[in-house]
mmCIF file of C-alpha atoms in Angstrom:
data_model
loop_
_atom_site.group_PDB
_atom_site.id
_atom_site.type_symbol
_atom_site.label_atom_id
_atom_site.label_comp_id
_atom_site.label_asym_id
_atom_site.label_seq_id
_atom_site.Cartn_x
_atom_site.Cartn_y
_atom_site.Cartn_z
ATOM 1 C CA MET A 12 -20.683 7.251 -17.201
ATOM 2 C CA ASN A 13 -22.144 5.823 -13.999
ATOM 3 C CA ARG A 14 -24.573 7.502 -11.519
ATOM 4 C CA GLU A 15 -21.658 8.518 -9.089
ATOM 5 C CA ALA A 16 -19.980 10.323 -11.960
ATOM 6 C CA TYR A 17 -23.142 12.280 -12.821
ATOM 7 C CA GLU A 18 -23.771 13.237 -9.196
ATOM 8 C CA LEU A 19 -20.196 14.365 -8.805
ATOM 9 C CA ALA A 20 -20.250 16.262 -12.056
ATOM 10 C CA ASN A 21 -23.452 18.073 -11.108
ATOM 11 C CA ARG A 22 -21.930 19.128 -7.794
ATOM 12 C CA ILE A 23 -18.730 20.347 -9.472
ATOM 13 C CA GLU A 24 -20.693 22.234 -12.171
ATOM 14 C CA THR A 25 -22.743 23.994 -9.467
ATOM 15 C CA GLU A 26 -19.636 24.839 -7.440
ATOM 16 C CA LEU A 27 -17.465 25.972 -10.377
ATOM 17 C CA GLY A 28 -19.990 27.484 -12.701
ATOM 18 C CA THR A 29 -19.265 25.351 -15.856
ATOM 19 C CA ASP A 30 -21.703 25.055 -18.652
ATOM 20 C CA GLY A 31 -22.409 21.384 -17.982
ATOM 21 C CA ILE A 32 -21.097 20.188 -21.304
ATOM 22 C CA THR A 33 -17.377 20.812 -22.149
ATOM 23 C CA LEU A 34 -14.928 23.588 -21.999
ATOM 24 C CA THR A 35 -14.006 25.091 -25.331
ATOM 25 C CA GLU A 36 -10.542 26.053 -24.176
ATOM 26 C CA SER A 37 -7.873 24.487 -21.932
ATOM 27 C CA PRO A 38 -8.196 26.007 -18.525
ATOM 28 C CA GLY A 39 -5.353 27.918 -17.009
ATOM 29 C CA ASP A 40 -3.300 26.671 -14.077
ATOM 30 C CA VAL A 41 -5.380 28.476 -11.519
ATOM 31 C CA LYS A 42 -8.661 26.940 -12.656
ATOM 32 C CA THR A 43 -7.042 23.487 -13.121
ATOM 33 C CA GLU A 44 -5.935 23.524 -9.562
ATOM 34 C CA LYS A 45 -9.366 24.618 -8.495
ATOM 35 C CA TYR A 46 -10.941 21.660 -10.357
ATOM 36 C CA LYS A 47 -8.379 19.195 -8.856
ATOM 37 C CA LYS A 48 -8.795 20.609 -5.302
ATOM 38 C CA TYR A 49 -12.585 20.376 -5.435
ATOM 39 C CA ILE A 50 -12.546 16.783 -6.923
ATOM 40 C CA LEU A 51 -10.171 15.645 -4.116
ATOM 41 C CA GLN A 52 -12.541 17.222 -1.535
ATOM 42 C CA GLN A 53 -15.454 15.380 -3.022
ATOM 43 C CA LEU A 54 -13.459 12.067 -3.032
ATOM 44 C CA GLN A 55 -12.736 12.490 0.669
ATOM 45 C CA ARG A 56 -16.322 13.434 1.452
ATOM 46 C CA GLU A 57 -17.658 10.415 -0.459
ATOM 47 C CA ARG A 58 -15.394 7.994 1.397
ATOM 48 C CA GLN A 59 -16.258 9.461 4.782
ATOM 49 C CA ILE A 60 -19.992 9.366 4.262
ATOM 50 C CA LYS A 61 -20.339 6.184 2.207
ATOM 51 C CA ARG A 62 -17.588 3.927 3.443
ATOM 52 C CA ARG A 63 -19.401 0.839 2.263
ATOM 53 C CA LYS A 64 -20.496 2.235 -1.106
ATOM 54 C CA THR A 65 -17.356 3.832 -2.521
ATOM 55 C CA LYS A 66 -16.482 1.314 -5.184
ATOM 56 C CA GLY A 67 -15.909 3.074 -8.513
ATOM 57 C CA ILE A 68 -15.553 6.582 -7.035
ATOM 58 C CA TYR A 69 -12.099 7.140 -8.507
ATOM 59 C CA ALA A 70 -13.390 6.035 -11.900
ATOM 60 C CA ALA A 71 -16.290 8.441 -11.505
ATOM 61 C CA ALA A 72 -13.949 11.307 -10.718
ATOM 62 C CA CYS A 73 -11.877 10.455 -13.810
ATOM 63 C CA ALA A 74 -15.061 10.439 -15.926
ATOM 64 C CA VAL A 75 -16.028 13.793 -14.473
ATOM 65 C CA LEU A 76 -12.688 15.245 -15.443
ATOM 66 C CA ILE A 77 -13.230 14.127 -19.085
ATOM 67 C CA LEU A 78 -16.708 15.596 -19.083
ATOM 68 C CA LEU A 79 -15.487 18.884 -17.820
ATOM 69 C CA PHE A 80 -12.294 19.305 -19.821
ATOM 70 C CA GLY A 81 -13.488 17.749 -23.092
ATOM 71 C CA THR A 82 -11.204 16.432 -25.823
ATOM 72 C CA VAL A 83 -9.120 19.627 -25.918
ATOM 73 C CA PHE A 84 -7.501 18.883 -22.545
ATOM 74 C CA LEU A 85 -6.904 15.172 -23.212
ATOM 75 C CA GLY A 86 -3.182 15.599 -23.051
ATOM 76 C CA ASP A 87 -0.267 14.689 -20.690
ATOM 77 C CA GLU A 88 -1.505 16.998 -17.968
ATOM 78 C CA LEU A 89 -4.934 15.310 -17.776
ATOM 79 C CA HIS A 90 -3.452 11.827 -17.935
ATOM 80 C CA ALA A 91 -1.082 12.685 -15.145
ATOM 81 C CA MET A 92 -3.933 14.156 -13.047
ATOM 82 C CA ILE A 93 -5.974 11.015 -13.616
ATOM 83 C CA ARG A 94 -3.096 8.807 -12.563
ATOM 84 C CA GLN A 95 -2.639 10.795 -9.390
ATOM 85 C CA LEU A 96 -6.288 10.569 -8.555
ATOM 86 C CA ARG A 97 -6.344 6.797 -9.124
ATOM 87 C CA TRP A 98 -3.103 6.129 -7.287
ATOM 88 C CA ASN A 99 -3.733 4.596 -3.854
ATOM 89 C CA ILE A 100 -2.490 1.799 -1.599
ATOM 90 C CA GLY A 101 -4.235 -0.856 -3.676
ATOM 91 C CA SER A 102 -2.773 0.295 -6.989
ATOM 92 C CA ALA A 103 0.707 0.722 -5.457
ATOM 93 C CA LEU A 104 0.575 -2.880 -4.339
ATOM 94 C CA GLY A 105 -0.913 -4.125 -7.679
ATOM 95 C CA ILE A 106 -4.259 -5.029 -6.140
ATOM 96 C CA SER A 107 -7.309 -4.655 -8.283
ATOM 97 C CA VAL A 108 -9.874 -5.057 -5.528
ATOM 98 C CA ASP A 109 -11.225 -1.893 -3.954
ATOM 99 C CA LEU A 110 -9.821 -1.444 -0.490
ATOM 100 C CA ALA A 111 -11.892 1.614 0.446
ATOM 101 C CA ASP A 112 -13.856 -0.378 3.117
ATOM 102 C CA TYR A 113 -10.582 -1.002 5.007
ATOM 103 C CA SER A 114 -8.559 2.288 4.654
ATOM 104 C CA GLU A 115 -8.766 5.762 6.038
ATOM 105 C CA MET A 116 -8.677 8.767 3.613
ATOM 106 C CA VAL A 117 -6.307 11.274 5.201
ATOM 107 C CA ASN A 118 -5.625 13.642 2.262
ATOM 108 C CA THR A 119 -3.667 16.191 4.291
ATOM 109 C CA SER A 120 -0.812 18.321 2.876
ATOM 110 C CA VAL A 121 2.033 20.006 4.719
ATOM 111 C CA VAL A 122 4.365 22.469 3.165
ATOM 112 C CA ASP A 123 7.873 23.236 4.487
ATOM 113 C CA LYS A 124 11.320 23.993 3.083
ATOM 114 C CA GLY A 125 9.876 24.203 -0.401
ATOM 115 C CA TYR A 126 8.324 20.708 -0.539
ATOM 116 C CA VAL A 127 4.746 19.666 -0.353
ATOM 117 C CA VAL A 128 4.092 16.287 1.319
ATOM 118 C CA THR A 129 0.472 14.948 1.038
ATOM 119 C CA LEU A 130 -0.450 11.994 3.124
ATOM 120 C CA GLN A 131 -3.319 10.446 1.115
ATOM 121 C CA GLU A 132 -4.407 7.194 2.711
ATOM 122 C CA ALA A 133 -3.675 4.799 5.611
ATOM 123 C CA LEU A 134 -4.462 1.158 6.114
ATOM 124 C CA VAL A 135 -3.921 -1.000 9.181
ATOM 125 C CA SER A 136 -3.593 -4.808 8.806
ATOM 126 C CA GLU A 137 -2.377 -7.524 11.076
ATOM 127 C CA GLY A 138 0.907 -6.225 12.428
ATOM 128 C CA GLU A 139 1.304 -3.598 9.741
ATOM 129 C CA LEU A 140 0.482 -0.013 8.968
ATOM 130 C CA MET A 141 0.552 1.087 5.269
ATOM 131 C CA VAL A 142 0.459 4.736 4.146
ATOM 132 C CA ASN A 143 0.811 6.328 0.748
ATOM 133 C CA TYR A 144 1.859 9.931 0.195
ATOM 134 C CA THR A 145 3.057 12.224 -2.618
ATOM 135 C CA LEU A 146 6.053 14.475 -2.596
ATOM 136 C CA GLN A 147 6.532 17.489 -4.915
ATOM 137 C CA ARG A 148 8.201 20.871 -5.056
ATOM 138 C CA GLU A 149 6.249 23.814 -3.850
ATOM 139 C CA ASP A 150 7.242 25.783 -7.028
ATOM 140 C CA GLY A 151 5.911 22.898 -9.259
ATOM 141 C CA GLU A 152 9.307 22.244 -10.799
ATOM 142 C CA PRO A 153 10.430 18.710 -11.678
ATOM 143 C CA MET A 154 12.612 16.710 -9.395
ATOM 144 C CA ASP A 155 16.176 16.690 -10.727
ATOM 145 C CA GLU A 156 18.779 13.870 -10.448
ATOM 146 C CA LEU A 157 20.048 15.414 -7.199
ATOM 147 C CA ASP A 158 16.714 14.466 -5.573
ATOM 148 C CA ARG A 159 17.118 10.718 -5.883
ATOM 149 C CA SER A 160 17.790 10.619 -2.145
ATOM 150 C CA LEU A 161 14.356 12.186 -1.432
ATOM 151 C CA TRP A 162 12.568 8.901 -1.925
ATOM 152 C CA ILE A 163 11.738 8.341 1.729
ATOM 153 C CA MET A 164 10.722 10.374 4.734
ATOM 154 C CA ASN A 165 12.671 10.096 8.007
ATOM 155 C CA GLY A 166 11.317 10.895 11.444
ATOM 156 C CA ASP A 167 9.478 9.576 14.472
ATOM 157 C CA PHE A 168 6.342 7.384 14.549
ATOM 158 C CA TYR A 169 3.849 7.279 17.443
ATOM 159 C CA ILE A 170 0.815 5.185 18.370
ATOM 160 C CA ASN A 171 -1.458 6.643 21.036
ATOM 161 C CA GLY A 172 1.315 9.042 22.020
ATOM 162 C CA GLU A 173 3.892 6.296 22.430
ATOM 163 C CA LYS A 174 6.988 6.396 20.240
ATOM 164 C CA ILE A 175 7.290 3.168 18.272
ATOM 165 C CA ASN A 176 10.442 1.597 16.875
ATOM 166 C CA CYS A 177 9.611 -0.477 13.846
ATOM 167 C CA THR A 178 10.934 -1.839 10.591
ATOM 168 C CA ILE A 179 10.126 0.224 7.529
ATOM 169 C CA GLU A 180 9.771 -0.827 3.878
ATOM 170 C CA ALA A 181 9.227 1.797 1.189
ATOM 171 C CA GLY A 182 8.791 1.976 -2.583
ATOM 172 C CA SER A 183 8.337 4.954 -4.877
ATOM 173 C CA ASP A 184 7.543 5.880 -8.445
ATOM 174 C CA PHE A 185 6.888 9.112 -10.314
ATOM 175 C CA LEU A 186 3.269 9.623 -11.139
ATOM 176 C CA ASP A 187 3.837 11.904 -14.151
ATOM 177 C CA GLU A 188 6.256 11.917 -17.101
ATOM 178 C CA GLU A 189 7.584 15.357 -16.081
ATOM 179 C CA ARG A 190 8.854 13.850 -12.767
ATOM 180 C CA LYS A 191 7.038 16.514 -10.731
ATOM 181 C CA VAL A 192 5.027 14.254 -8.466
ATOM 182 C CA LEU A 193 6.558 11.326 -6.618
ATOM 183 C CA GLY A 194 4.310 8.701 -5.129
ATOM 184 C CA VAL A 195 5.625 6.832 -2.082
ATOM 185 C CA MET A 196 4.130 3.755 -0.507
ATOM 186 C CA THR A 197 5.418 2.804 2.991
ATOM 187 C CA LYS A 198 4.882 -0.197 5.263
ATOM 188 C CA TYR A 199 5.531 -0.058 8.919
ATOM 189 C CA PHE A 200 5.973 -3.501 10.408
ATOM 190 C CA LEU A 201 4.531 -3.331 13.949
ATOM 191 C CA PHE A 202 5.404 -6.708 15.351
ATOM 192 C CA HIS A 203 7.211 -5.094 18.338
ATOM 193 C CA THR A 204 3.907 -3.651 19.642
ATOM 194 C CA PRO A 205 2.211 -6.644 21.377
ATOM 195 C CA ASP A 206 0.394 -4.402 23.863
ATOM 196 C CA ILE A 207 -1.407 -2.421 21.154
ATOM 197 C CA ASP A 208 -4.658 -3.926 19.705
ATOM 198 C CA LEU A 209 -4.391 -2.845 16.020
ATOM 199 C CA ALA A 210 -7.967 -4.127 15.432
ATOM 200 C CA GLN A 211 -9.222 -1.275 17.626
ATOM 201 C CA GLU A 212 -9.092 2.374 16.701
ATOM 202 C CA ASN A 213 -5.769 3.926 17.546
ATOM 203 C CA GLU A 214 -4.313 7.340 17.010
ATOM 204 C CA TYR A 215 -1.229 7.400 14.761
ATOM 205 C CA ARG A 216 1.200 10.313 14.384
ATOM 206 C CA MET A 217 4.080 10.824 12.055
ATOM 207 C CA GLU A 218 6.613 13.530 12.693
ATOM 208 C CA PHE A 219 8.857 13.673 9.641
ATOM 209 C CA ASP A 220 11.897 15.889 10.097
ATOM 210 C CA GLN A 221 13.853 15.060 6.999
ATOM 211 C CA ILE A 222 13.255 14.152 3.426
ATOM 212 C CA GLY A 223 15.905 11.647 2.328
ATOM 213 C CA VAL A 224 18.991 10.430 4.215
ATOM 214 C CA ASP A 225 22.493 11.866 3.692
ATOM 215 C CA GLY A 226 22.279 15.386 2.454
ATOM 216 C CA GLY A 227 18.464 15.344 2.691
ATOM 217 C CA VAL A 228 16.214 18.343 3.309
ATOM 218 C CA LYS A 229 15.464 19.071 7.035
ATOM 219 C CA GLY A 230 12.135 20.428 8.004
ATOM 220 C CA ASN A 231 8.843 19.533 9.669
ATOM 221 C CA TRP A 232 6.035 17.535 8.011
ATOM 222 C CA ASN A 233 3.696 16.235 10.735
ATOM 223 C CA PHE A 234 0.538 14.141 10.315
ATOM 224 C CA ALA A 235 -2.091 12.607 12.695
ATOM 225 C CA PHE A 236 -5.075 10.298 11.988
ATOM 226 C CA LYS A 237 -6.982 7.516 13.478
ATOM 227 C CA ALA A 238 -7.406 4.000 11.929
ATOM 228 C CA ASP A 239 -8.246 0.422 12.823
ATOM 229 C CA SER A 240 -8.112 -3.021 11.227
ATOM 230 C CA SER A 241 -11.459 -4.357 12.481
ATOM 231 C CA ALA A 242 -13.131 -4.507 9.055
ATOM 232 C CA LEU A 243 -10.151 -6.157 7.401
ATOM 233 C CA MET A 244 -9.781 -8.728 10.191
ATOM 234 C CA GLY A 245 -13.471 -9.444 10.063
ATOM 235 C CA ASP A 246 -13.155 -10.275 6.327
ATOM 236 C CA THR A 247 -10.126 -12.528 6.782
ATOM 237 C CA ARG A 248 -10.438 -16.283 6.134
ATOM 238 C CA ARG A 249 -8.119 -18.500 8.165
ATOM 239 C CA THR A 250 -7.160 -22.145 7.585
ATOM 240 C CA GLU A 251 -5.144 -24.119 10.225
ATOM 241 C CA LEU A 252 -2.051 -25.804 8.868
ATOM 242 C CA GLY A 253 -0.347 -27.490 11.936
ATOM 243 C CA LYS A 254 2.615 -28.887 9.852
ATOM 244 C CA SER A 255 6.023 -29.248 11.601
ATOM 245 C CA PHE A 256 9.431 -29.650 9.972
ATOM 246 C CA MET A 257 13.065 -29.968 11.180
ATOM 247 C CA LEU A 258 15.503 -27.399 9.783
ATOM 248 C CA PRO A 259 19.144 -28.332 9.039
ATOM 249 C CA ASP A 260 20.344 -26.568 12.225
ATOM 250 C CA GLY A 261 18.101 -28.689 14.390
ATOM 251 C CA VAL A 262 15.391 -26.089 14.969
ATOM 252 C CA SER A 263 11.794 -27.251 14.566
ATOM 253 C CA VAL A 264 9.436 -24.940 12.596
ATOM 254 C CA THR A 265 5.628 -25.283 12.640
ATOM 255 C CA LEU A 266 3.566 -23.725 9.875
ATOM 256 C CA GLU A 267 0.616 -22.566 11.973
ATOM 257 C CA GLU A 268 -1.996 -20.937 9.722
ATOM 258 C CA PHE A 269 -2.830 -19.678 6.241
ATOM 259 C CA SER A 270 -4.885 -16.487 6.083
ATOM 260 C CA THR A 271 -6.238 -14.565 3.155
ATOM 261 C CA ASN A 272 -8.202 -11.272 2.721
ATOM 262 C CA HIS A 273 -8.527 -8.639 0.019
ATOM 263 C CA LEU A 274 -5.183 -6.989 1.060
ATOM 264 C CA GLU A 275 -2.811 -9.939 1.435
ATOM 265 C CA GLN A 276 -2.184 -13.623 1.919
ATOM 266 C CA ARG A 277 0.205 -14.902 4.593
ATOM 267 C CA ILE A 278 1.461 -18.041 6.384
ATOM 268 C CA SER A 279 2.246 -17.687 10.081
ATOM 269 C CA TYR A 280 4.846 -19.909 11.739
ATOM 270 C CA SER A 281 6.602 -20.607 15.028
ATOM 271 C CA LEU A 282 10.172 -21.877 15.835
ATOM 272 C CA SER A 283 11.380 -23.964 18.761
ATOM 273 C CA ALA A 284 14.434 -21.709 18.946
ATOM 274 C CA ARG A 285 16.208 -19.011 17.026
ATOM 275 C CA SER A 286 17.314 -20.303 13.626
ATOM 276 C CA ARG A 287 19.868 -19.106 11.132
ATOM 277 C CA TYR A 288 17.621 -20.156 8.260
ATOM 278 C CA THR A 289 15.240 -18.018 6.164
ATOM 279 C CA LEU A 290 11.986 -19.681 5.139
ATOM 280 C CA VAL A 291 10.035 -19.662 1.857
ATOM 281 C CA VAL A 292 6.894 -21.540 0.894
ATOM 282 C CA ASP A 293 6.039 -22.346 -2.650
ATOM 283 C CA ALA A 294 2.296 -22.742 -3.157
ATOM 284 C CA VAL A 295 0.151 -24.025 -6.127
ATOM 285 C CA ASP A 296 -3.613 -23.996 -5.887
ATOM 286 C CA SER A 297 -6.012 -26.393 -7.597
ATOM 287 C CA GLU A 298 -6.703 -23.692 -10.252
ATOM 288 C CA GLY A 299 -3.020 -23.802 -11.305
ATOM 289 C CA ASN A 300 -1.965 -20.510 -9.694
ATOM 290 C CA GLN A 301 1.564 -20.580 -8.286
ATOM 291 C CA VAL A 302 2.870 -17.993 -5.767
ATOM 292 C CA GLU A 303 5.733 -17.676 -3.260
ATOM 293 C CA PHE A 304 5.495 -16.766 0.411
ATOM 294 C CA SER A 305 8.641 -15.017 1.655
ATOM 295 C CA THR A 306 9.673 -14.379 5.323
ATOM 296 C CA ARG A 307 8.740 -10.914 6.561
ATOM 297 C CA THR A 308 9.444 -11.333 10.305
ATOM 298 C CA GLN A 309 11.896 -13.434 12.240
ATOM 299 C CA GLY A 310 12.178 -14.567 15.838
ATOM 300 C CA ASP A 311 10.444 -17.277 17.740
ATOM 301 C CA SER A 312 7.408 -16.678 15.617
ATOM 302 C CA GLY A 313 6.694 -14.755 12.392
ATOM 303 C CA TYR A 314 4.964 -14.873 9.108
ATOM 304 C CA MET A 315 5.669 -15.287 5.400
ATOM 305 C CA LEU A 316 3.897 -13.015 2.962
ATOM 306 C CA ASN A 317 2.722 -13.559 -0.641
ATOM 307 C CA GLN A 318 4.358 -10.684 -2.533
ATOM 308 C CA THR A 319 4.280 -12.338 -5.964
ATOM 309 C CA CYS A 320 3.811 -9.684 -8.581
ATOM 310 C CA GLU A 321 3.884 -9.266 -12.393
ATOM 311 C CA HIS A 322 4.625 -6.131 -14.304
ATOM 312 C CA HIS A 323 2.882 -5.168 -17.498
ATOM 313 C CA GLY A 324 4.402 -1.887 -18.531
ATOM 314 C CA GLU A 325 3.597 0.646 -15.764
ATOM 315 C CA THR A 326 0.970 -1.724 -14.383
ATOM 316 C CA LYS A 327 1.811 -3.865 -11.378
ATOM 317 C CA ILE A 328 -0.431 -6.900 -10.794
ATOM 318 C CA TYR A 329 -0.464 -8.786 -7.417
ATOM 319 C CA ARG A 330 -0.755 -12.533 -8.158
ATOM 320 C CA ARG A 331 -2.775 -14.494 -5.553
ATOM 321 C CA LEU A 332 -4.003 -17.919 -4.751
ATOM 322 C CA ASP A 333 -7.560 -18.177 -6.102
ATOM 323 C CA GLU A 334 -10.197 -17.448 -3.499
ATOM 324 C CA ASN A 335 -12.340 -20.204 -5.051
ATOM 325 C CA ALA A 336 -9.688 -22.914 -5.131
ATOM 326 C CA GLU A 337 -10.568 -26.022 -3.288
ATOM 327 C CA THR A 338 -6.968 -26.987 -2.378
ATOM 328 C CA VAL A 339 -3.479 -25.690 -2.343
ATOM 329 C CA THR A 340 -0.191 -27.657 -2.288
ATOM 330 C CA MET A 341 2.610 -26.098 -0.200
ATOM 331 C CA THR A 342 6.282 -26.904 -0.189
ATOM 332 C CA LEU A 343 8.691 -25.481 2.491
ATOM 333 C CA TYR A 344 12.265 -24.325 1.540
ATOM 334 C CA ALA A 345 14.956 -22.805 3.666
ATOM 335 C CA ARG A 346 18.244 -20.953 3.064
ATOM 336 C CA GLU A 347 21.057 -20.273 5.546
ATOM 337 C CA GLU A 348 21.277 -16.560 6.214
ATOM 338 C CA LEU A 349 25.014 -16.519 6.988
ATOM 339 C CA ASP A 350 27.237 -19.576 6.995
ATOM 340 C CA GLU A 351 30.248 -20.093 9.226
ATOM 341 C CA ASN A 352 32.302 -17.885 6.922
ATOM 342 C CA GLY A 353 29.884 -15.005 7.193
ATOM 343 C CA GLN A 354 28.569 -15.552 3.608
ATOM 344 C CA VAL A 355 24.950 -15.757 2.523
ATOM 345 C CA GLY A 356 24.012 -19.431 2.140
ATOM 346 C CA ASP A 357 23.442 -21.223 -1.176
ATOM 347 C CA ASP A 358 20.160 -21.624 -2.831
ATOM 348 C CA TYR A 359 17.058 -22.675 -0.956
ATOM 349 C CA VAL A 360 16.812 -26.337 -0.119
ATOM 350 C CA GLN A 361 13.560 -28.276 0.216
ATOM 351 C CA ILE A 362 12.498 -29.120 3.722
ATOM 352 C CA GLY A 363 10.312 -32.185 4.067
ATOM 353 C CA GLU A 364 7.642 -33.282 1.580
ATOM 354 C CA PRO A 365 4.915 -31.079 -0.107
ATOM 355 C CA PHE A 366 1.548 -31.165 1.629
ATOM 356 C CA GLU A 367 -2.001 -30.426 0.514
ATOM 357 C CA VAL A 368 -4.375 -28.022 2.303
ATOM 358 C CA LYS A 369 -8.126 -27.957 1.852
ATOM 359 C CA LEU A 370 -9.396 -24.398 1.554
ATOM 360 C CA GLN A 371 -13.144 -25.079 1.216
#
């Protein structure tokens, strides 16, 4: 176990009065919750104090749990607790790199109408806000099949006191086999906020008034926090593309820039006019990695995002272009959104010839 684990273990032993070795019996629910609450408090404190030195803190916390609980408690409950502790924005996206330097640890819970919502983490990128939260019943009972509509929170979103209308994308998964804790990852696409500098620190407020949609649970779950994207933007590498193509509807598209950081990889583009075509770029780097960039925003300008993922059991892995690759070959494709009969167009067709980009 590493140094961070020992330091955290020592603090927990002092706070909770354990014998410093293992427990001979499985602790009851009250003591289990006490352990979990204290560990979460330490995680938050570590990330606030040592923002640049937090790599491995989740692994340290898990090691502390094993030290404290011993082999007797190595059952489903411990595994579920470890998965909850390790679940964050990076793991939800399938990213193995530690994103602690770029995110804000919120870790705030609100209870209303029998449901506990815990906003864990927030991360601001270029034109996006990502948050992850957990949802569970206050009585600790599993979510039944009637709760399938409870996989998204509805309400109002504010930046610096201004109500923001934005596109939302959400995904969720249960973090335990008993289906008691639901983890939700939500992206807020903020491309309609040109007057707000997301690189600077802004105040974000979420006022959720309903869990789910039709037939959902009404209540109040409000959260506020501050965040900025300056560190992430500072660690972003940008490569100018400057490649123009003509789409089948006569609109010219220019691929402007390829950017990459620990969070994501994207291609920005501009259009000479509104187009009825959706864009995709297929990219293969000099190391043999192949990914696809799909359109996330549309208008006179926008961007395509690499969201290529592989699933290995419960593990999601985000596949990227290699940071050390010298070149990448890109090919543009387009598909008609709706044809003259109102139907989605056929398969994507290649636009122009592939082109090579030097990354080094």
